[in-house]
Amino acid sequence: QRGVSPDLIFTDVVMPGALNGYAMAANALTQRPHLKVLHTSGYAYETLARTYAGRFTNPLLKKPYSMQELA
């Protein structure tokens, strides 16, 4: 029996190693296209936009964030 299938991926854009949050989400979406994706980052939006331009149009939750903003 398989486990519960997630409905949402919540990931940081910048992660250690070669894989970033955008690449991880893109990989997951090939397996489960119905997934919702929410990215977070502590980097300035302008820096991320230059580095990852055109990757995703999903919302970006800027760090630090409150529990209310996350909800």
mmCIF file of C-alpha atoms in Angstrom:
data_model
loop_
_atom_site.group_PDB
_atom_site.id
_atom_site.type_symbol
_atom_site.label_atom_id
_atom_site.label_comp_id
_atom_site.label_asym_id
_atom_site.label_seq_id
_atom_site.Cartn_x
_atom_site.Cartn_y
_atom_site.Cartn_z
ATOM 1 C CA GLN A 1 0.000 0.000 0.000
ATOM 2 C CA ARG A 2 1.321 3.421 -0.922
ATOM 3 C CA GLY A 3 1.450 6.334 1.480
ATOM 4 C CA VAL A 4 -0.635 9.452 1.333
ATOM 5 C CA SER A 5 -0.007 11.549 -1.757
ATOM 6 C CA PRO A 6 0.824 15.189 -0.945
ATOM 7 C CA ASP A 7 -1.275 18.056 -2.298
ATOM 8 C CA LEU A 8 1.350 20.749 -1.745
ATOM 9 C CA ILE A 9 5.104 21.161 -1.958
ATOM 10 C CA PHE A 10 6.532 23.894 0.279
ATOM 11 C CA THR A 11 10.202 24.391 -0.459
ATOM 12 C CA ASP A 12 12.943 26.933 -0.156
ATOM 13 C CA VAL A 13 14.266 28.194 -3.472
ATOM 14 C CA VAL A 14 17.896 27.902 -2.412
ATOM 15 C CA MET A 15 18.972 24.501 -1.108
ATOM 16 C CA PRO A 16 22.394 22.948 -0.534
ATOM 17 C CA GLY A 17 23.890 20.976 -3.377
ATOM 18 C CA ALA A 18 23.039 21.013 -7.052
ATOM 19 C CA LEU A 19 19.262 20.834 -6.652
ATOM 20 C CA ASN A 20 17.272 24.008 -5.993
ATOM 21 C CA GLY A 21 13.629 24.351 -5.003
ATOM 22 C CA TYR A 22 12.508 25.120 -8.548
ATOM 23 C CA ALA A 23 14.194 22.026 -9.985
ATOM 24 C CA MET A 24 12.853 19.841 -7.191
ATOM 25 C CA ALA A 25 9.313 21.114 -7.755
ATOM 26 C CA ALA A 26 9.593 20.668 -11.527
ATOM 27 C CA ASN A 27 10.694 17.077 -11.000
ATOM 28 C CA ALA A 28 7.806 16.413 -8.601
ATOM 29 C CA LEU A 29 5.306 17.951 -11.033
ATOM 30 C CA THR A 30 6.336 15.486 -13.735
ATOM 31 C CA GLN A 31 5.230 12.717 -11.374
ATOM 32 C CA ARG A 32 2.168 14.477 -9.907
ATOM 33 C CA PRO A 33 0.993 17.378 -12.096
ATOM 34 C CA HIS A 34 -1.857 18.234 -9.686
ATOM 35 C CA LEU A 35 0.539 19.400 -6.965
ATOM 36 C CA LYS A 36 0.424 22.962 -5.743
ATOM 37 C CA VAL A 37 3.826 24.577 -5.177
ATOM 38 C CA LEU A 38 4.786 27.310 -2.733
ATOM 39 C CA HIS A 39 8.348 28.558 -2.636
ATOM 40 C CA THR A 40 9.992 30.520 0.147
ATOM 41 C CA SER A 41 13.268 32.396 0.300
ATOM 42 C CA GLY A 42 15.217 34.822 2.393
ATOM 43 C CA TYR A 43 16.983 36.214 -0.671
ATOM 44 C CA ALA A 44 15.827 39.413 -2.314
ATOM 45 C CA TYR A 45 13.193 38.848 -4.982
ATOM 46 C CA GLU A 46 15.267 40.728 -7.560
ATOM 47 C CA THR A 47 18.214 38.371 -7.033
ATOM 48 C CA LEU A 48 15.999 35.321 -7.397
ATOM 49 C CA ALA A 49 14.291 36.733 -10.473
ATOM 50 C CA ARG A 50 17.650 37.187 -12.211
ATOM 51 C CA THR A 51 18.907 33.742 -11.214
ATOM 52 C CA TYR A 52 15.738 31.729 -11.809
ATOM 53 C CA ALA A 53 13.947 33.881 -14.398
ATOM 54 C CA GLY A 54 10.999 32.158 -15.985
ATOM 55 C CA ARG A 55 11.133 28.981 -13.882
ATOM 56 C CA PHE A 56 7.824 29.315 -12.069
ATOM 57 C CA THR A 57 5.011 31.787 -11.738
ATOM 58 C CA ASN A 58 4.016 30.420 -8.342
ATOM 59 C CA PRO A 59 3.849 32.716 -5.339
ATOM 60 C CA LEU A 60 7.014 33.352 -3.375
ATOM 61 C CA LEU A 61 6.682 33.673 0.393
ATOM 62 C CA LYS A 62 9.458 35.952 1.602
ATOM 63 C CA LYS A 63 11.339 35.095 4.795
ATOM 64 C CA PRO A 64 10.830 35.879 7.540
ATOM 65 C CA TYR A 65 7.113 35.206 7.481
ATOM 66 C CA SER A 66 4.489 34.936 10.168
ATOM 67 C CA MET A 67 2.180 32.006 10.798
ATOM 68 C CA GLN A 68 -0.658 34.156 9.453
ATOM 69 C CA GLU A 69 1.210 34.790 6.194
ATOM 70 C CA LEU A 70 1.954 31.085 5.853
ATOM 71 C CA ALA A 71 -1.698 30.192 6.395
#
